[in-house]
Amino acid sequence: MSELIAASSDQGLRRLAAGTLLVAFQGTTAPDWVLHDLENGLGGVTLFGFNVADPGRLSALTSRLREAGDPVISLDEEGGDVTRLAYHVGSPYPGNAALGAVDDVELTQRVYRSIGDDLARCGVNLDMAPSADVNTADDNPVIGTRSFGADTDLVSRHTVAAVHGLQSACVAACVKHFPGHGATRQDSHLEIPLVDASVELLRERELAPFRAAIDAGTKSIMTAHVRVPSLTGSEPATLSAAALTSLLRGEMGYEGVVVTDALDMHAITESVGLAGGAVLSLAAGADLLCLGPLPTEEDVRRIVDEIVAAVRDGRLPSARLEAAAERVARLRTWFGTPQTGRAEESVIGLTAARRAVTLTGSASPLVDPLVVEVETPPTIAVGDVPWGFSPLMPQAEVFRVKPEEADVPNILERAIGRSLIVVVKDAHRYETSQSVVSSLLAVRPDATVVEMGLPIWRPEGATYLATYGAARANAQAAAELLSI
């Protein structure tokens, strides 16, 4: 009998451990191991662009996942540059920078309600959005246009609007990246970024949008793999009890679900390892562990084994797992509540993008336009999402060049007698892009420069159009304005 009790206890513990995991997989159909694990208590899945072929096939995938269990089905749909539903074509919604530039909280809520409606129709119940980061570092390599802006109050009010919009569609918001990723100059996909701020500054600047989101009832908050020496010491926040338990749970009074950023990022794997990071993040106060796209079925087994071993040897109290399970259970109950409000009109994304675009100088009528897009390397968070003007300006010749390979004399020759439009993305971060633009403007001061990232570097005297993002909606709004 004692062996049966032990086996039953071990099975229950493994189920609790599996219930903390959000796994990923390749392809547009669920593999057998994921379905089997869902039947045995797996917490859920995180979907990426490679899982999404079209809305119909995504709906079929999520339906199959729900047949196997009661999963949290999550993805990153921020609108703008970071999209999963429209990964192969570009988002029909502008991102946070554009919404912050417009600064109409009703518009932000409508955009996020529409995003929530899209997700709900596809069977997704948790959106890892919005970014509540206050982007105070111009050269931030991972946030940028994903932030509503550099002003704390602006970010706070639009974060609240985004939470209300998503959750009115019965899709849980996951406000990120706690305690704030906006002051960093490193990418946590590659290393542990530093937030060099006192706790007092952190409370005034980074934490304010998260307090506002908590007051607005956000169902989940995502941790950041950032190191804040004044708060977390040498640890990233994802592994810090000071950040997740003392600050977020204690001082800020948050009772919802805490989700980790992807644990397969180098900030975790290159420091404490994937399984070690899983245990440490749970012990620190996380409830759901987003594993990211890299871990395999074997990795998932090792993570569960390590969590069980940590409970057995006292590194992880079993009560901590039980508390995580209780919070996730409350979230699942909320998923089942009826939707309220109405479905948003499908053109709201383009409407918002049109309101965000700004023009400095005067755009002349186009004559046989030549559009030169200066390539920008994609970030890991964004992935290889299409951006630019093709095929949105059918009357133009559009081509893309790598800045270090740009043949400026040849471009100028091709542009003789034609309107010249030069498109860049976050040119302030790339001196090679600035050099190409400056060389072209030296001969063609009548050229128009289109910035599809943050409009920080502006060549003097040029006609300059800022879109505040590189989503398909941003590009269409810019193309319309140029074609008038």
GROMACS .gro file of C-alpha atoms in nm:
model
  484
    1MET     CA    1   0.000   0.000   0.000
    2SER     CA    2   0.284   0.237   0.085
    3GLU     CA    3   0.431   0.191  -0.266
    4LEU     CA    4   0.091   0.271  -0.420
    5ILE     CA    5   0.061   0.583  -0.205
    6ALA     CA    6   0.413   0.690  -0.303
    7ALA     CA    7   0.337   0.632  -0.672
    8SER     CA    8   0.013   0.826  -0.645
    9SER     CA    9   0.192   1.109  -0.465
   10ASP     CA   10   0.465   1.118  -0.731
   11GLN     CA   11   0.206   1.123  -1.009
   12GLY     CA   12   0.025   1.414  -0.845
   13LEU     CA   13   0.350   1.603  -0.801
   14ARG     CA   14   0.446   1.550  -1.165
   15ARG     CA   15   0.104   1.675  -1.268
   16LEU     CA   16   0.152   1.990  -1.059
   17ALA     CA   17   0.497   2.041  -1.213
   18ALA     CA   18   0.368   1.993  -1.569
   19GLY     CA   19   0.086   2.236  -1.495
   20THR     CA   20   0.334   2.522  -1.467
   21LEU     CA   21   0.468   2.479  -1.823
   22LEU     CA   22   0.378   2.656  -2.146
   23VAL     CA   23   0.550   2.450  -2.415
   24ALA     CA   24   0.607   2.518  -2.783
   25PHE     CA   25   0.634   2.291  -3.086
   26GLN     CA   26   0.710   2.316  -3.454
   27GLY     CA   27   0.444   2.299  -3.723
   28THR     CA   28   0.075   2.378  -3.762
   29THR     CA   29  -0.057   2.060  -3.599
   30ALA     CA   30  -0.007   1.948  -3.242
   31PRO     CA   31   0.237   1.658  -3.197
   32ASP     CA   32   0.123   1.352  -3.006
   33TRP     CA   33   0.348   1.424  -2.708
   34VAL     CA   34   0.186   1.763  -2.651
   35LEU     CA   35  -0.164   1.614  -2.667
   36HIS     CA   36  -0.059   1.337  -2.429
   37ASP     CA   37   0.091   1.587  -2.185
   38LEU     CA   38  -0.222   1.802  -2.197
   39GLU     CA   39  -0.421   1.497  -2.093
   40ASN     CA   40  -0.182   1.467  -1.800
   41GLY     CA   41  -0.204   1.823  -1.674
   42LEU     CA   42   0.031   2.027  -1.896
   43GLY     CA   43  -0.034   2.396  -1.834
   44GLY     CA   44  -0.063   2.496  -2.197
   45VAL     CA   45   0.121   2.608  -2.507
   46THR     CA   46   0.282   2.919  -2.650
   47LEU     CA   47   0.237   2.958  -3.025
   48PHE     CA   48   0.475   3.129  -3.266
   49GLY     CA   49   0.461   3.244  -3.625
   50PHE     CA   50   0.564   2.900  -3.752
   51ASN     CA   51   0.251   2.754  -3.590
   52VAL     CA   52   0.017   2.988  -3.778
   53ALA     CA   53  -0.070   2.920  -4.141
   54ASP     CA   54  -0.403   3.103  -4.153
   55PRO     CA   55  -0.691   3.172  -3.912
   56GLY     CA   56  -0.883   2.861  -4.012
   57ARG     CA   57  -0.595   2.622  -3.952
   58LEU     CA   58  -0.508   2.799  -3.628
   59SER     CA   59  -0.865   2.751  -3.507
   60ALA     CA   60  -0.840   2.381  -3.594
   61LEU     CA   61  -0.514   2.359  -3.399
   62THR     CA   62  -0.649   2.527  -3.086
   63SER     CA   63  -0.966   2.314  -3.101
   64ARG     CA   64  -0.754   2.001  -3.105
   65LEU     CA   65  -0.552   2.127  -2.810
   66ARG     CA   66  -0.869   2.190  -2.611
   67GLU     CA   67  -0.995   1.840  -2.688
   68ALA     CA   68  -0.689   1.704  -2.507
   69GLY     CA   69  -0.713   1.919  -2.196
   70ASP     CA   70  -0.790   2.262  -2.058
   71PRO     CA   71  -0.486   2.453  -2.179
   72VAL     CA   72  -0.373   2.809  -2.160
   73ILE     CA   73  -0.319   2.892  -2.528
   74SER     CA   74  -0.094   3.193  -2.558
   75LEU     CA   75   0.104   3.391  -2.812
   76ASP     CA   76   0.261   3.734  -2.860
   77GLU     CA   77   0.017   3.950  -3.055
   78GLU     CA   78   0.121   4.306  -2.984
   79GLY     CA   79   0.019   4.450  -3.318
   80GLY     CA   80   0.287   4.646  -3.496
   81ASP     CA   81   0.619   4.473  -3.548
   82VAL     CA   82   0.552   4.180  -3.312
   83THR     CA   83   0.275   3.967  -3.459
   84ARG     CA   84   0.202   3.596  -3.473
   85LEU     CA   85  -0.140   3.593  -3.640
   86ALA     CA   86  -0.002   3.796  -3.933
   87TYR     CA   87   0.358   3.675  -3.913
   88HIS     CA   88   0.375   3.596  -4.285
   89VAL     CA   89   0.219   3.920  -4.415
   90GLY     CA   90   0.262   4.188  -4.146
   91SER     CA   91   0.011   4.309  -3.891
   92PRO     CA   92  -0.304   4.501  -3.986
   93TYR     CA   93  -0.263   4.693  -3.659
   94PRO     CA   94  -0.006   4.959  -3.574
   95GLY     CA   95   0.203   4.892  -3.266
   96ASN     CA   96   0.226   5.073  -2.937
   97ALA     CA   97   0.459   5.351  -3.052
   98ALA     CA   98   0.202   5.461  -3.311
   99LEU     CA   99  -0.080   5.445  -3.057
  100GLY     CA  100   0.127   5.643  -2.808
  101ALA     CA  101   0.202   5.904  -3.074
  102VAL     CA  102  -0.172   5.950  -3.136
  103ASP     CA  103  -0.238   5.944  -2.760
  104ASP     CA  104  -0.606   5.862  -2.778
  105VAL     CA  105  -0.681   5.601  -2.511
  106GLU     CA  106  -1.019   5.520  -2.664
  107LEU     CA  107  -0.845   5.437  -2.992
  108THR     CA  108  -0.592   5.217  -2.812
  109GLN     CA  109  -0.871   5.030  -2.638
  110ARG     CA  110  -1.054   4.979  -2.969
  111VAL     CA  111  -0.740   4.848  -3.139
  112TYR     CA  112  -0.672   4.602  -2.859
  113ARG     CA  113  -1.037   4.498  -2.849
  114SER     CA  114  -1.010   4.416  -3.219
  115ILE     CA  115  -0.690   4.220  -3.159
  116GLY     CA  116  -0.867   4.035  -2.879
  117ASP     CA  117  -1.160   3.953  -3.107
  118ASP     CA  118  -0.919   3.811  -3.366
  119LEU     CA  119  -0.750   3.596  -3.103
  120ALA     CA  120  -1.075   3.475  -2.949
  121ARG     CA  121  -1.205   3.367  -3.289
  122CYS     CA  122  -0.888   3.160  -3.333
  123GLY     CA  123  -0.914   2.998  -2.990
  124VAL     CA  124  -0.631   3.188  -2.819
  125ASN     CA  125  -0.710   3.282  -2.460
  126LEU     CA  126  -0.398   3.464  -2.338
  127ASP     CA  127  -0.217   3.739  -2.527
  128MET     CA  128   0.137   3.816  -2.413
  129ALA     CA  129   0.072   4.188  -2.451
  130PRO     CA  130   0.080   4.478  -2.403
  131SER     CA  131   0.433   4.595  -2.343
  132ALA     CA  132   0.419   4.834  -2.048
  133ASP     CA  133   0.787   4.924  -2.075
  134VAL     CA  134   0.874   5.294  -2.056
  135ASN     CA  135   1.125   5.320  -2.341
  136THR     CA  136   1.372   5.570  -2.198
  137ALA     CA  137   1.676   5.429  -2.383
  138ASP     CA  138   1.672   5.544  -2.746
  139ASP     CA  139   1.908   5.264  -2.850
  140ASN     CA  140   1.707   4.991  -2.674
  141PRO     CA  141   1.753   4.693  -2.908
  142VAL     CA  142   1.450   4.489  -2.797
  143ILE     CA  143   1.167   4.731  -2.701
  144GLY     CA  144   1.165   5.044  -2.920
  145THR     CA  145   0.837   5.070  -3.111
  146ARG     CA  146   0.687   4.801  -2.887
  147SER     CA  147   0.654   5.068  -2.615
  148PHE     CA  148   0.386   5.336  -2.603
  149GLY     CA  149   0.664   5.588  -2.542
  150ALA     CA  150   0.915   5.739  -2.301
  151ASP     CA  151   0.665   5.917  -2.074
  152THR     CA  152   0.550   5.719  -1.771
  153ASP     CA  153   0.201   5.867  -1.753
  154LEU     CA  154   0.139   5.810  -2.123
  155VAL     CA  155   0.255   5.448  -2.101
  156SER     CA  156   0.038   5.393  -1.792
  157ARG     CA  157  -0.287   5.519  -1.943
  158HIS     CA  158  -0.240   5.330  -2.270
  159THR     CA  159  -0.146   5.011  -2.086
  160VAL     CA  160  -0.477   5.034  -1.901
  161ALA     CA  161  -0.662   5.091  -2.229
  162ALA     CA  162  -0.492   4.788  -2.385
  163VAL     CA  163  -0.579   4.566  -2.088
  164HIS     CA  164  -0.943   4.675  -2.100
  165GLY     CA  165  -0.956   4.620  -2.475
  166LEU     CA  166  -0.814   4.269  -2.472
  167GLN     CA  167  -1.006   4.150  -2.169
  168SER     CA  168  -1.336   4.284  -2.299
  169ALA     CA  169  -1.292   4.015  -2.567
  170CYS     CA  170  -1.235   3.754  -2.295
  171VAL     CA  171  -0.867   3.722  -2.383
  172ALA     CA  172  -0.636   3.760  -2.085
  173ALA     CA  173  -0.379   4.036  -2.105
  174CYS     CA  174  -0.021   3.961  -2.002
  175VAL     CA  175   0.142   4.294  -1.923
  176LYS     CA  176   0.518   4.287  -1.977
  177HIS     CA  177   0.812   4.302  -1.905
  178PHE     CA  178   0.813   4.336  -1.523
  179PRO     CA  179   0.979   4.528  -1.361
  180GLY     CA  180   1.056   4.716  -1.685
  181HIS     CA  181   1.273   4.659  -1.994
  182GLY     CA  182   1.263   5.011  -2.137
  183ALA     CA  183   1.590   5.145  -1.992
  184THR     CA  184   1.807   4.860  -2.121
  185ARG     CA  185   2.067   4.866  -2.395
  186GLN     CA  186   2.105   4.488  -2.422
  187ASP     CA  187   1.875   4.219  -2.561
  188SER     CA  188   1.772   3.958  -2.301
  189HIS     CA  189   1.746   3.701  -2.581
  190LEU     CA  190   2.126   3.720  -2.591
  191GLU     CA  191   2.242   3.833  -2.244
  192ILE     CA  192   2.118   3.968  -1.910
  193PRO     CA  193   2.037   4.337  -1.962
  194LEU     CA  194   2.104   4.592  -1.692
  195VAL     CA  195   1.854   4.843  -1.554
  196ASP     CA  196   2.074   5.085  -1.360
  197ALA     CA  197   1.806   5.255  -1.153
  198SER     CA  198   1.747   5.305  -0.784
  199VAL     CA  199   1.440   5.149  -0.628
  200GLU     CA  200   1.295   5.499  -0.591
  201LEU     CA  201   1.339   5.572  -0.964
  202LEU     CA  202   1.204   5.228  -1.045
  203ARG     CA  203   0.887   5.303  -0.848
  204GLU     CA  204   0.838   5.639  -1.018
  205ARG     CA  205   0.918   5.530  -1.373
  206GLU     CA  206   0.918   5.158  -1.455
  207LEU     CA  207   0.663   5.033  -1.202
  208ALA     CA  208   0.390   5.292  -1.255
  209PRO     CA  209   0.240   5.126  -1.567
  210PHE     CA  210   0.235   4.790  -1.388
  211ARG     CA  211   0.054   4.943  -1.088
  212ALA     CA  212  -0.198   5.091  -1.329
  213ALA     CA  213  -0.240   4.754  -1.502
  214ILE     CA  214  -0.297   4.580  -1.168
  215ASP     CA  215  -0.563   4.836  -1.077
  216ALA     CA  216  -0.719   4.775  -1.421
  217GLY     CA  217  -0.747   4.403  -1.343
  218THR     CA  218  -0.486   4.249  -1.571
  219LYS     CA  219  -0.509   3.872  -1.551
  220SER     CA  220  -0.136   3.812  -1.589
  221ILE     CA  221   0.201   3.985  -1.581
  222MET     CA  222   0.518   3.869  -1.755
  223THR     CA  223   0.860   3.882  -1.594
  224ALA     CA  224   1.171   4.027  -1.759
  225HIS     CA  225   1.514   3.868  -1.765
  226VAL     CA  226   1.666   4.201  -1.660
  227ARG     CA  227   1.903   4.265  -1.373
  228VAL     CA  228   1.822   4.558  -1.146
  229PRO     CA  229   2.107   4.565  -0.893
  230SER     CA  230   1.915   4.785  -0.649
  231LEU     CA  231   1.632   4.530  -0.646
  232THR     CA  232   1.749   4.191  -0.772
  233GLY     CA  233   2.122   4.202  -0.701
  234SER     CA  234   2.305   3.988  -0.955
  235GLU     CA  235   1.995   3.790  -1.055
  236PRO     CA  236   1.752   3.862  -1.338
  237ALA     CA  237   1.404   3.956  -1.218
  238THR     CA  238   1.260   3.627  -1.348
  239LEU     CA  239   1.464   3.444  -1.083
  240SER     CA  240   1.431   3.703  -0.806
  241ALA     CA  241   1.203   3.657  -0.507
  242ALA     CA  242   1.271   4.020  -0.419
  243ALA     CA  243   1.113   4.123  -0.748
  244LEU     CA  244   0.831   3.869  -0.784
  245THR     CA  245   0.732   3.793  -0.425
  246SER     CA  246   0.839   4.089  -0.211
  247LEU     CA  247   0.771   4.364  -0.465
  248LEU     CA  248   0.505   4.237  -0.707
  249ARG     CA  249   0.306   4.019  -0.467
  250GLY     CA  250   0.381   4.200  -0.143
  251GLU     CA  251   0.425   4.572  -0.198
  252MET     CA  252   0.213   4.594  -0.515
  253GLY     CA  253  -0.050   4.345  -0.399
  254TYR     CA  254  -0.077   4.151  -0.726
  255GLU     CA  255  -0.280   3.830  -0.702
  256GLY     CA  256  -0.301   3.728  -1.068
  257VAL     CA  257  -0.087   3.489  -1.270
  258VAL     CA  258   0.285   3.561  -1.312
  259VAL     CA  259   0.421   3.432  -1.643
  260THR     CA  260   0.792   3.418  -1.722
  261ASP     CA  261   0.943   3.548  -2.041
  262ALA     CA  262   1.080   3.263  -2.251
  263LEU     CA  263   1.322   3.058  -2.045
  264ASP     CA  264   1.519   2.945  -2.350
  265MET     CA  265   1.665   3.295  -2.385
  266HIS     CA  266   2.039   3.322  -2.321
  267ALA     CA  267   1.985   3.534  -2.011
  268ILE     CA  268   1.862   3.211  -1.845
  269THR     CA  269   2.014   2.922  -2.039
  270GLU     CA  270   2.366   3.066  -2.035
  271SER     CA  271   2.354   3.140  -1.661
  272VAL     CA  272   2.156   2.879  -1.464
  273GLY     CA  273   2.035   2.650  -1.742
  274LEU     CA  274   1.683   2.575  -1.862
  275ALA     CA  275   1.577   2.328  -1.590
  276GLY     CA  276   1.758   2.523  -1.320
  277GLY     CA  277   1.589   2.842  -1.435
  278ALA     CA  278   1.249   2.671  -1.419
  279VAL     CA  279   1.299   2.576  -1.055
  280LEU     CA  280   1.442   2.912  -0.954
  281SER     CA  281   1.165   3.110  -1.125
  282LEU     CA  282   0.896   2.902  -0.957
  283ALA     CA  283   1.066   2.946  -0.622
  284ALA     CA  284   1.086   3.321  -0.685
  285GLY     CA  285   0.709   3.343  -0.740
  286ALA     CA  286   0.629   3.263  -1.105
  287ASP     CA  287   0.319   3.056  -1.185
  288LEU     CA  288   0.351   2.974  -1.556
  289LEU     CA  289   0.685   2.911  -1.726
  290CYS     CA  290   0.701   3.008  -2.091
  291LEU     CA  291   0.966   2.775  -2.228
  292GLY     CA  292   1.007   2.943  -2.569
  293PRO     CA  293   1.047   2.781  -2.913
  294LEU     CA  294   1.372   2.590  -2.858
  295PRO     CA  295   1.306   2.327  -2.585
  296THR     CA  296   1.220   1.979  -2.714
  297GLU     CA  297   1.002   1.703  -2.572
  298GLU     CA  298   1.312   1.567  -2.397
  299ASP     CA  299   1.385   1.908  -2.249
  300VAL     CA  300   1.030   1.928  -2.114
  301ARG     CA  301   1.074   1.587  -1.948
  302ARG     CA  302   1.398   1.704  -1.786
  303ILE     CA  303   1.233   2.023  -1.661
  304VAL     CA  304   0.949   1.827  -1.498
  305ASP     CA  305   1.203   1.588  -1.345
  306GLU     CA  306   1.402   1.880  -1.204
  307ILE     CA  307   1.094   2.049  -1.056
  308VAL     CA  308   0.992   1.721  -0.888
  309ALA     CA  309   1.345   1.669  -0.759
  310ALA     CA  310   1.352   2.025  -0.623
  311VAL     CA  311   1.033   1.961  -0.425
  312ARG     CA  312   1.173   1.634  -0.294
  313ASP     CA  313   1.500   1.788  -0.176
  314GLY     CA  314   1.345   2.105  -0.034
  315ARG     CA  315   1.466   2.362  -0.288
  316LEU     CA  316   1.105   2.426  -0.394
  317PRO     CA  317   0.818   2.409  -0.142
  318SER     CA  318   0.524   2.203  -0.266
  319ALA     CA  319   0.298   2.481  -0.139
  320ARG     CA  320   0.452   2.709  -0.403
  321LEU     CA  321   0.341   2.470  -0.680
  322GLU     CA  322  -0.004   2.444  -0.528
  323ALA     CA  323  -0.039   2.823  -0.515
  324ALA     CA  324   0.063   2.847  -0.882
  325ALA     CA  325  -0.194   2.582  -0.974
  326GLU     CA  326  -0.467   2.768  -0.785
  327ARG     CA  327  -0.396   3.094  -0.965
  328VAL     CA  328  -0.393   2.927  -1.306
  329ALA     CA  329  -0.719   2.750  -1.219
  330ARG     CA  330  -0.881   3.088  -1.145
  331LEU     CA  331  -0.758   3.214  -1.481
  332ARG     CA  332  -0.912   2.915  -1.659
  333THR     CA  333  -1.242   2.984  -1.487
  334TRP     CA  334  -1.228   3.343  -1.614
  335PHE     CA  335  -1.168   3.218  -1.969
  336GLY     CA  336  -1.513   3.064  -1.957
  337THR     CA  337  -1.701   3.384  -1.878
  338PRO     CA  338  -1.925   3.530  -2.151
  339GLN     CA  339  -1.787   3.797  -2.383
  340THR     CA  340  -1.920   4.149  -2.348
  341GLY     CA  341  -1.933   4.442  -2.585
  342ARG     CA  342  -1.932   4.425  -2.963
  343ALA     CA  343  -1.687   4.309  -3.224
  344GLU     CA  344  -1.466   4.594  -3.344
  345GLU     CA  345  -1.470   4.704  -3.704
  346SER     CA  346  -1.198   4.543  -3.915
  347VAL     CA  347  -1.052   4.875  -4.036
  348ILE     CA  348  -0.961   5.008  -3.692
  349GLY     CA  349  -0.595   4.918  -3.740
  350LEU     CA  350  -0.560   5.120  -4.058
  351THR     CA  351  -0.757   5.406  -3.903
  352ALA     CA  352  -0.510   5.417  -3.614
  353ALA     CA  353  -0.208   5.395  -3.845
  354ARG     CA  354  -0.337   5.685  -4.054
  355ARG     CA  355  -0.373   5.899  -3.744
  356ALA     CA  356  -0.020   5.817  -3.630
  357VAL     CA  357   0.173   5.897  -3.947
  358THR     CA  358   0.336   6.242  -3.951
  359LEU     CA  359   0.488   6.440  -4.235
  360THR     CA  360   0.755   6.707  -4.196
  361GLY     CA  361   0.803   6.915  -4.508
  362SER     CA  362   0.591   6.882  -4.821
  363ALA     CA  363   0.552   6.574  -5.036
  364SER     CA  364   0.542   6.653  -5.408
  365PRO     CA  365   0.325   6.459  -5.654
  366LEU     CA  366   0.499   6.133  -5.740
  367VAL     CA  367   0.661   6.088  -6.079
  368ASP     CA  368   0.751   5.727  -6.166
  369PRO     CA  369   0.861   5.675  -5.803
  370LEU     CA  370   1.166   5.475  -5.703
  371VAL     CA  371   1.145   5.339  -5.348
  372VAL     CA  372   1.472   5.229  -5.187
  373GLU     CA  373   1.429   5.031  -4.866
  374VAL     CA  374   1.742   5.018  -4.652
  375GLU     CA  375   1.753   4.676  -4.488
  376THR     CA  376   1.749   4.646  -4.110
  377PRO     CA  377   1.834   4.316  -3.940
  378PRO     CA  378   1.532   4.161  -3.765
  379THR     CA  379   1.532   4.123  -3.388
  380ILE     CA  380   1.463   3.788  -3.226
  381ALA     CA  381   1.143   3.917  -3.067
  382VAL     CA  382   1.005   4.035  -3.402
  383GLY     CA  383   1.136   3.757  -3.623
  384ASP     CA  384   1.139   3.771  -4.001
  385VAL     CA  385   0.808   3.955  -4.046
  386PRO     CA  386   0.765   4.129  -4.384
  387TRP     CA  387   0.787   4.508  -4.380
  388GLY     CA  388   0.809   4.787  -4.634
  389PHE     CA  389   0.607   4.925  -4.925
  390SER     CA  390   0.581   4.627  -5.157
  391PRO     CA  391   0.308   4.563  -5.281
  392LEU     CA  392   0.135   4.868  -5.131
  393MET     CA  393   0.264   5.111  -5.396
  394PRO     CA  394   0.195   4.931  -5.725
  395GLN     CA  395   0.286   5.245  -5.923
  396ALA     CA  396   0.641   5.241  -5.778
  397GLU     CA  397   0.957   5.043  -5.836
  398VAL     CA  398   1.048   4.909  -5.492
  399PHE     CA  399   1.376   4.740  -5.409
  400ARG     CA  400   1.575   4.670  -5.094
  401VAL     CA  401   1.945   4.713  -5.028
  402LYS     CA  402   2.177   4.618  -4.746
  403PRO     CA  403   2.331   4.945  -4.625
  404GLU     CA  404   2.687   4.815  -4.640
  405GLU     CA  405   2.631   4.701  -5.001
  406ALA     CA  406   2.431   4.999  -5.127
  407ASP     CA  407   2.555   5.128  -5.465
  408VAL     CA  408   2.466   5.493  -5.416
  409PRO     CA  409   2.582   5.613  -5.764
  410ASN     CA  410   2.371   5.343  -5.931
  411ILE     CA  411   2.066   5.432  -5.720
  412LEU     CA  412   2.105   5.798  -5.810
  413GLU     CA  413   2.133   5.714  -6.178
  414ARG     CA  414   1.819   5.500  -6.165
  415ALA     CA  415   1.637   5.787  -5.989
  416ILE     CA  416   1.708   6.052  -6.255
  417GLY     CA  417   1.382   6.226  -6.345
  418ARG     CA  418   1.191   6.020  -6.086
  419SER     CA  419   1.059   6.073  -5.736
  420LEU     CA  420   1.302   5.916  -5.485
  421ILE     CA  421   1.174   5.770  -5.159
  422VAL     CA  422   1.421   5.625  -4.908
  423VAL     CA  423   1.278   5.396  -4.640
  424VAL     CA  424   1.463   5.313  -4.317
  425LYS     CA  425   1.378   5.143  -3.991
  426ASP     CA  426   1.535   5.264  -3.666
  427ALA     CA  427   1.806   5.454  -3.853
  428HIS     CA  428   1.923   5.606  -3.524
  429ARG     CA  429   2.066   5.266  -3.433
  430TYR     CA  430   2.259   5.207  -3.755
  431GLU     CA  431   2.530   5.446  -3.877
  432THR     CA  432   2.547   5.257  -4.208
  433SER     CA  433   2.181   5.336  -4.274
  434GLN     CA  434   2.237   5.701  -4.190
  435SER     CA  435   2.533   5.710  -4.429
  436VAL     CA  436   2.327   5.576  -4.720
  437VAL     CA  437   2.050   5.828  -4.659
  438SER     CA  438   2.291   6.120  -4.623
  439SER     CA  439   2.475   6.025  -4.943
  440LEU     CA  440   2.150   6.009  -5.139
  441LEU     CA  441   2.023   6.339  -4.996
  442ALA     CA  442   2.350   6.513  -5.079
  443VAL     CA  443   2.262   6.474  -5.448
  444ARG     CA  444   1.884   6.450  -5.418
  445PRO     CA  445   1.772   6.691  -5.143
  446ASP     CA  446   1.421   6.660  -5.285
  447ALA     CA  447   1.403   6.292  -5.183
  448THR     CA  448   1.155   6.183  -4.916
  449VAL     CA  449   1.279   5.985  -4.614
  450VAL     CA  450   1.035   5.743  -4.451
  451GLU     CA  451   1.124   5.622  -4.100
  452MET     CA  452   0.939   5.300  -4.004
  453GLY     CA  453   1.093   5.272  -3.659
  454LEU     CA  454   1.135   5.536  -3.392
  455PRO     CA  455   1.177   5.884  -3.549
  456ILE     CA  456   1.488   5.982  -3.357
  457TRP     CA  457   1.747   6.046  -3.631
  458ARG     CA  458   1.610   6.303  -3.876
  459PRO     CA  459   1.824   6.429  -4.165
  460GLU     CA  460   1.811   6.807  -4.167
  461GLY     CA  461   1.602   6.973  -4.436
  462ALA     CA  462   1.459   6.656  -4.588
  463THR     CA  463   1.092   6.581  -4.635
  464TYR     CA  464   1.044   6.327  -4.356
  465LEU     CA  465   0.759   6.088  -4.292
  466ALA     CA  466   0.736   5.895  -3.961
  467THR     CA  467   0.511   5.590  -3.924
  468TYR     CA  468   0.611   5.482  -3.568
  469GLY     CA  469   0.623   5.118  -3.674
  470ALA     CA  470   0.675   4.881  -3.964
  471ALA     CA  471   0.348   4.689  -3.961
  472ARG     CA  472   0.151   4.648  -4.283
  473ALA     CA  473  -0.100   4.904  -4.154
  474ASN     CA  474   0.180   5.158  -4.098
  475ALA     CA  475   0.315   5.104  -4.448
  476GLN     CA  476  -0.028   5.135  -4.608
  477ALA     CA  477  -0.097   5.462  -4.424
  478ALA     CA  478   0.237   5.601  -4.541
  479ALA     CA  479   0.182   5.485  -4.900
  480GLU     CA  480  -0.156   5.656  -4.906
  481LEU     CA  481  -0.010   5.982  -4.780
  482LEU     CA  482   0.273   5.977  -5.033
  483SER     CA  483   0.037   5.897  -5.320
  484ILE     CA  484  -0.199   6.190  -5.261
   0.00000   0.00000   0.00000
